Short mmCIF file of C-alpha atoms and ligand atoms in Angstrom, two decimals:
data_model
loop_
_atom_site.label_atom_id
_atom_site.label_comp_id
_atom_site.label_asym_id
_atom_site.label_seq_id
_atom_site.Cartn_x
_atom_site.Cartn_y
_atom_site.Cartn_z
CA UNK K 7 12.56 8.96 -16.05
CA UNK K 8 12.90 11.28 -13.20
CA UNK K 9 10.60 10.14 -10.17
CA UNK K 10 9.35 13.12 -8.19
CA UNK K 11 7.29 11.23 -6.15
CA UNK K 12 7.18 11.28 -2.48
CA UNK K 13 8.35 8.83 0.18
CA UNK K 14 5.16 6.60 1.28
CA UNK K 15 5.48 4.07 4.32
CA UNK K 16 2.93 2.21 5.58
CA UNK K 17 2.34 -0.15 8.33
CA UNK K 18 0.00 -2.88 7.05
CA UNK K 19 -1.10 -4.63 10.45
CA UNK K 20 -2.86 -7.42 9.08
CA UNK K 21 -5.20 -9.46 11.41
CA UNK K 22 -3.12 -9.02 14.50
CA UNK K 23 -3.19 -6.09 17.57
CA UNK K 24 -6.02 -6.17 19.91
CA UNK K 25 -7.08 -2.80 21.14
CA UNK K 26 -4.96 -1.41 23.85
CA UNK K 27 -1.83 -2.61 21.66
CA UNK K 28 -3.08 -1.04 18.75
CA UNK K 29 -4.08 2.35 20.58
CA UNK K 30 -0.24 1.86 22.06
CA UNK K 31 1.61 1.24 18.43
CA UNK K 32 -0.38 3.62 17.04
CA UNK K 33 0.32 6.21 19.92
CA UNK K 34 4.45 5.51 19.44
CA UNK K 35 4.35 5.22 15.19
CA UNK K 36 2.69 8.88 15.66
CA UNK K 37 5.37 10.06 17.64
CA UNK K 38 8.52 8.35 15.89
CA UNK K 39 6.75 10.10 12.41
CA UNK K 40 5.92 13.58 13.23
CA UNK K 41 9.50 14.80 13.05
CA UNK K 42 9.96 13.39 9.29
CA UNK K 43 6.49 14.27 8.24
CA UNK K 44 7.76 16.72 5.70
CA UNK K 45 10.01 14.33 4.13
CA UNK K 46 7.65 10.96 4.17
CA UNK K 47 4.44 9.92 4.30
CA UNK K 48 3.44 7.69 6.72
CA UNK K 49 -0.15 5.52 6.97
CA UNK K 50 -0.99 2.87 9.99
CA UNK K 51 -2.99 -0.10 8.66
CA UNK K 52 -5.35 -1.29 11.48
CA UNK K 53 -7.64 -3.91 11.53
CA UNK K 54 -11.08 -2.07 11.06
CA UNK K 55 -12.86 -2.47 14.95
CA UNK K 56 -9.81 0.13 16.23
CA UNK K 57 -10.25 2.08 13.36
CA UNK K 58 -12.68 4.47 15.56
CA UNK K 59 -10.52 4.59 18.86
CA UNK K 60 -7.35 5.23 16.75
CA UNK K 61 -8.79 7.54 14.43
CA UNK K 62 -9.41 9.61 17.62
CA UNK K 63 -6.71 9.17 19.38
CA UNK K 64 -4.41 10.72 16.36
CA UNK K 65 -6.92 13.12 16.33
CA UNK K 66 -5.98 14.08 19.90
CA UNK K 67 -2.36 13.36 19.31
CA UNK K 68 -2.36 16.11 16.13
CA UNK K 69 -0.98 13.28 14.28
CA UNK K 70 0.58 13.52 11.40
CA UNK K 71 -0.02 9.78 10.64
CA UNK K 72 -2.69 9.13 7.56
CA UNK K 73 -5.20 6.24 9.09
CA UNK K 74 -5.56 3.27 6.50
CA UNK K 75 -8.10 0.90 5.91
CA UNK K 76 -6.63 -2.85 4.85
CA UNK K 77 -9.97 -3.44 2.47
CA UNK K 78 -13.31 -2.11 1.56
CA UNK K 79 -16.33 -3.11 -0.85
CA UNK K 80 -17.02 -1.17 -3.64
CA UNK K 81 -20.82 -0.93 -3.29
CA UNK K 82 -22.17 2.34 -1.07
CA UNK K 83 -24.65 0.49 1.20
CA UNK K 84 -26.72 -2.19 1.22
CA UNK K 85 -27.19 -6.09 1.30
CA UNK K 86 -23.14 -6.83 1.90
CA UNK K 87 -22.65 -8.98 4.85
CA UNK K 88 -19.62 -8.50 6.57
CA UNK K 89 -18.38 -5.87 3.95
CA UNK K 90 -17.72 -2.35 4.89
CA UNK K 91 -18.03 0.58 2.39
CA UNK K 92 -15.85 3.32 1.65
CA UNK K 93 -18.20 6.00 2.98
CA UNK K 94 -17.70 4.50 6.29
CA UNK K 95 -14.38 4.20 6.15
CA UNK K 96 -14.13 7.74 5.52
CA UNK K 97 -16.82 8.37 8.15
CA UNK K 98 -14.51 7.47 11.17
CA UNK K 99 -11.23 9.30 9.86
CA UNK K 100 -9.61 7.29 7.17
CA UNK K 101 -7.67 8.72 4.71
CA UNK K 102 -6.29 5.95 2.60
CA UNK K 103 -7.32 2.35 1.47
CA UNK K 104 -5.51 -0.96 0.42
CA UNK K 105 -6.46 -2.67 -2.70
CA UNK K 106 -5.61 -6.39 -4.18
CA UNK K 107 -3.35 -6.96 -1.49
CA UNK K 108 -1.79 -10.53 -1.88
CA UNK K 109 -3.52 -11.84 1.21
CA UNK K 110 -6.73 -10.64 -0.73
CA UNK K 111 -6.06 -12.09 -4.16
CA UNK K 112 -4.79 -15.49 -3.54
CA UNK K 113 -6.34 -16.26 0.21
CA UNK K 114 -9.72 -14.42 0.05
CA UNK K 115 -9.24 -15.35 -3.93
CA UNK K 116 -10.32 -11.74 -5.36
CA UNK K 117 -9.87 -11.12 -9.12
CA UNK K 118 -8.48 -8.06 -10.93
CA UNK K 119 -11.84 -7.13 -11.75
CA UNK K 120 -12.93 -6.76 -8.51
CA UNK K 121 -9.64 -4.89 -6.84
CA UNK K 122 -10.66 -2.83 -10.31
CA UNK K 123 -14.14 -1.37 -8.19
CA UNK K 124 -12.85 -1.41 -5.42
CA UNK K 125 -9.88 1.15 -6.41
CA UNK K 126 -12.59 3.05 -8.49
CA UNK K 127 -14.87 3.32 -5.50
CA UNK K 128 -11.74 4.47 -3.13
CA UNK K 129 -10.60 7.33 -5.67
CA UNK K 130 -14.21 7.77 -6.00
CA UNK K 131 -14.64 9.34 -3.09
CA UNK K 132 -11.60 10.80 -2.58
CA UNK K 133 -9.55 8.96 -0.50
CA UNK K 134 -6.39 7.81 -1.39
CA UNK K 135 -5.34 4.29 -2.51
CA UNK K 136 -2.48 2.13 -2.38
CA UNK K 137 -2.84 -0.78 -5.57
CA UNK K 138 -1.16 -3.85 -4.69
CA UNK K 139 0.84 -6.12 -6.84
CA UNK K 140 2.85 -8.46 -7.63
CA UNK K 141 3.92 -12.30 -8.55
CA UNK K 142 3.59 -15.63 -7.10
CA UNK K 143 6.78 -17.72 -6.95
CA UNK K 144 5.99 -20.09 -9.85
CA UNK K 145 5.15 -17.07 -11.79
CA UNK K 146 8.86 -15.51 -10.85
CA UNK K 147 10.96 -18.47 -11.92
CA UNK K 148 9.51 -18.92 -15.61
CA UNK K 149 9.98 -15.22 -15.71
CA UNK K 150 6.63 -13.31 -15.80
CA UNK K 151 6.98 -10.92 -13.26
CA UNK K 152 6.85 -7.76 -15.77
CA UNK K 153 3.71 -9.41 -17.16
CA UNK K 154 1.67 -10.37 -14.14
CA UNK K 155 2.74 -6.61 -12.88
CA UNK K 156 1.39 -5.27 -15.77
CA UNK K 157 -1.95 -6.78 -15.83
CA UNK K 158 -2.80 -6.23 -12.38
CA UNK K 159 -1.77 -2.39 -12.84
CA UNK K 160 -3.55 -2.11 -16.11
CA UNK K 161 -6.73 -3.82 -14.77
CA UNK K 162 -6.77 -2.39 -11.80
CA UNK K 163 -6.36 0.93 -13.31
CA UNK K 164 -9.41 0.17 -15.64
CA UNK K 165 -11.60 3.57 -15.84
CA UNK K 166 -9.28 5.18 -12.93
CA UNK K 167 -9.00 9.48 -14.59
CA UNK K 168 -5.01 11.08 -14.62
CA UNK K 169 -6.49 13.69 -11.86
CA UNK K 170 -7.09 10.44 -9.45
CA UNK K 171 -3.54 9.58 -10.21
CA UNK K 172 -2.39 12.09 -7.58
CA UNK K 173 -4.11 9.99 -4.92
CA UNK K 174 -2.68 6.66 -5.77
CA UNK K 175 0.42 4.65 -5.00
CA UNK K 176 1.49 1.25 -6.31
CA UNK K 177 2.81 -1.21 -3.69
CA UNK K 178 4.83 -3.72 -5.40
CA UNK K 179 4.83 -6.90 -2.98
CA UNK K 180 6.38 -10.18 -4.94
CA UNK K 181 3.91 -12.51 -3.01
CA UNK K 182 7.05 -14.82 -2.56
CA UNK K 183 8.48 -12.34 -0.30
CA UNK K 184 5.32 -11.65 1.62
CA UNK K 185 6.22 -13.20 5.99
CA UNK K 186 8.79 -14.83 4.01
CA UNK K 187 11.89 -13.58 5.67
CA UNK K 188 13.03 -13.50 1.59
CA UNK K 189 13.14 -9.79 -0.04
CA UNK K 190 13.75 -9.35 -3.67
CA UNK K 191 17.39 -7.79 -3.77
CA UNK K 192 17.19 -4.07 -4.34
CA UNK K 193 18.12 -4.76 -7.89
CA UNK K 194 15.60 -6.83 -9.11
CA UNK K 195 12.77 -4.72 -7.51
CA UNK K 196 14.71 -1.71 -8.79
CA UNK K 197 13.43 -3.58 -11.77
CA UNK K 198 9.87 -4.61 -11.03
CA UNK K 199 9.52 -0.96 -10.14
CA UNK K 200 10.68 0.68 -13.02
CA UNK K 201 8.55 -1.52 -15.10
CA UNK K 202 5.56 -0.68 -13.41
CA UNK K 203 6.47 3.19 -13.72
CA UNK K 204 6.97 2.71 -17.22
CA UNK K 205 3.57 0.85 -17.75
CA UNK K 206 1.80 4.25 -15.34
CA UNK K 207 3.66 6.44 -18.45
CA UNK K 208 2.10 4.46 -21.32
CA UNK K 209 -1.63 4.88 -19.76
CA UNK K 210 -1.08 8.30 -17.93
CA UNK K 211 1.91 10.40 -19.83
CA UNK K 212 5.71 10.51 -17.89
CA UNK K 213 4.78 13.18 -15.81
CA UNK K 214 2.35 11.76 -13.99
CA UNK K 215 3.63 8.30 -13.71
CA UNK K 216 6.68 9.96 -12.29
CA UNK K 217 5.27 11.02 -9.57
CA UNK K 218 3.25 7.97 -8.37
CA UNK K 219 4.68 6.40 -5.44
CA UNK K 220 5.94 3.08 -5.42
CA UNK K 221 6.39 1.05 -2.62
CA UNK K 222 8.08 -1.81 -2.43
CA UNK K 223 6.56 -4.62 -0.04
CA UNK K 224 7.78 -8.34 0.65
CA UNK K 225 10.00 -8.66 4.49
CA UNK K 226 10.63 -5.29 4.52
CA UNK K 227 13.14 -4.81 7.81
CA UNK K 228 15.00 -1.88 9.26
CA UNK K 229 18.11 -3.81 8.33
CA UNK K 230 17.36 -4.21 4.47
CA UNK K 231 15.00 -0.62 4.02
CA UNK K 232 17.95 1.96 3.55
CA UNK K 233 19.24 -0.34 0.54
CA UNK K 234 16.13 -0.88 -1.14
CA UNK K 235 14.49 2.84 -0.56
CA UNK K 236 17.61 3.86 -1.90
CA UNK K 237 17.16 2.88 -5.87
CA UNK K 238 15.45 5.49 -7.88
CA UNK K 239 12.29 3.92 -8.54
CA UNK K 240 11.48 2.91 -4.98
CA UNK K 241 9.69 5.47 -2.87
CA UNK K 242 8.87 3.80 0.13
CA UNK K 243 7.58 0.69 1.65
CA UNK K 244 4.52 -1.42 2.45
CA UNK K 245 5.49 -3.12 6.01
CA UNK K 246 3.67 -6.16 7.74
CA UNK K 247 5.76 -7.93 10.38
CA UNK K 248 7.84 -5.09 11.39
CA UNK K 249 4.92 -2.98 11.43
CA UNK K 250 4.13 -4.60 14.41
CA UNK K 251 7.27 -3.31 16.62
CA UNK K 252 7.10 0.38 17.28
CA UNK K 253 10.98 0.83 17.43
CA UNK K 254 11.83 -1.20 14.05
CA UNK K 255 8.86 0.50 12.13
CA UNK K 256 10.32 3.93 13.13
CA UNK K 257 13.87 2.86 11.60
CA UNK K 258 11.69 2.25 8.67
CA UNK K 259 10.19 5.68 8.16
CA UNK K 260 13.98 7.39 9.34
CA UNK K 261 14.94 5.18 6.49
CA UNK K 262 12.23 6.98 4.12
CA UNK K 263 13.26 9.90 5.27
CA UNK K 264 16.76 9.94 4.31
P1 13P N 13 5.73 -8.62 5.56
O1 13P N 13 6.46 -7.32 5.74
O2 13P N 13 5.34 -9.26 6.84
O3 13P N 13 6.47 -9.53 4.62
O4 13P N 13 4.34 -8.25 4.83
C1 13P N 13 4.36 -7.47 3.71
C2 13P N 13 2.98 -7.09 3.37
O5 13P N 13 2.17 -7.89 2.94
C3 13P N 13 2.59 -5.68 3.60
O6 13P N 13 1.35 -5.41 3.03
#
């Protein structure tokens, strides 16, 4: 299968920045993407009290950077303590929204059902969303990474229409990989990925599986992205540590834009 999907990169900041270093890293990502907007994608990941000051600042910038959101509920309002709905999300400038990331699933212990309405609620109401996937390390060595990839796609693809495919990406991030310093060799997530495409085809046609992006997440470095953007089924990266680091982060999306 052809892919014809484009080059995604995303900066996935996890729980760390504080506000003047996340107005400055998002200030320097913008500038290091601009010139390689039209060949990649690229989305900042902030934790949600900057979303607001970023948001504007790209706004003042002209960015070309997509604002993320690391998490959301599905529900629109209501009795949700310490949640934070989509409509807000989208309310302050955000444009695209994790779902089932690892930290999610196996430290804040959310089920497929749940990263299910929460990716239904995100293409919902238009944003885009990035599905996260991907096995544990116990789960790797007695060989069920094609099968725990599958479920989570199929499950948390549950309901999701083929015109909301346009707005989604997959991130494949082997949760063994994940602050690791260990990446799956471009081979074997050459693999993962074109397992996961070919699971997309069966629910959604070729086509339009071909062109979902499919990142590839898991210690992600601007020595190791060139390699691993470079197999046909990978089309771009999900990035936590060196996300953080203005100057590796923008090897990353020159990387994505080769
Ligand atoms: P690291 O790049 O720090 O391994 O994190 C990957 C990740 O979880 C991105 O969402």
């Amino acid at each position: 299968m052809t892919t014809t999907a484009r080059t995604v990169i995303g900066g996935n900041w996890k729980m760390n920045t504080d506000r003047a270093a996340g107005l400055a890293l998002a200030r320097a990502v913008s500038d290091a993407a601009k010139p390689l907007a039209s060949k990649v994608d690229t989305a900042i990941f902030p934790p949600f009290p900057y979303l607001p000051i970023i948001s504007q600042a790209l706004c003042d910038a002209g960015s070309s950077l997509w604002l993320g959101a690391q998490d959301c509920y599905h529900a629109e309002k209501g009795a949700f303590t310490g949640e934070v709905s989509v409509g807000m999300l989208k309310d302050v400038g955000v444009k695209i929204v994790l779902a089932g990331h690892s930290e999610r699933r196996h430290v804040l212990h959310e089920g497929d059902d749940l990263v299910n309405l929460k990716v239904r609620a995100i293409l919902n109401a238009g944003l885009w969303c990035i599905l996260c996937v991907g096995e544990k390390l116990e789960q790797r060595v007695t060989g069920q990474t094609d099968t725990v990839n599958e479920r989570q796609v199929r499950l948390g693809l549950r309901e999701v229409s083929p015109d909301q495919l346009a707005r989604l990406v997959i991130a494949y991030e082997p949760v063994w990989a994940i602050g690791t310093g260990k990446t799956a060799t471009p081979a074997d997530a050459q693999d993962a990925h074109f397992n996961i495409r070919g699971v997309l085809a069966d629910m959604f046609g070729k086509d339009a599986a071909a062109r979902v992006p499919i990142q590839y997440g898991g210690s992600v470095t601007a020595a190791n992205a060139v390699e691993l953007m470079a197999q046909p089924d990978i089309n771009g990266a999900l990035v936590g540590g060196a996300s953080l680091k203005a100057e590796d982060f923008a090897k990353i999306i020159q990387a994505g834009a080769r």
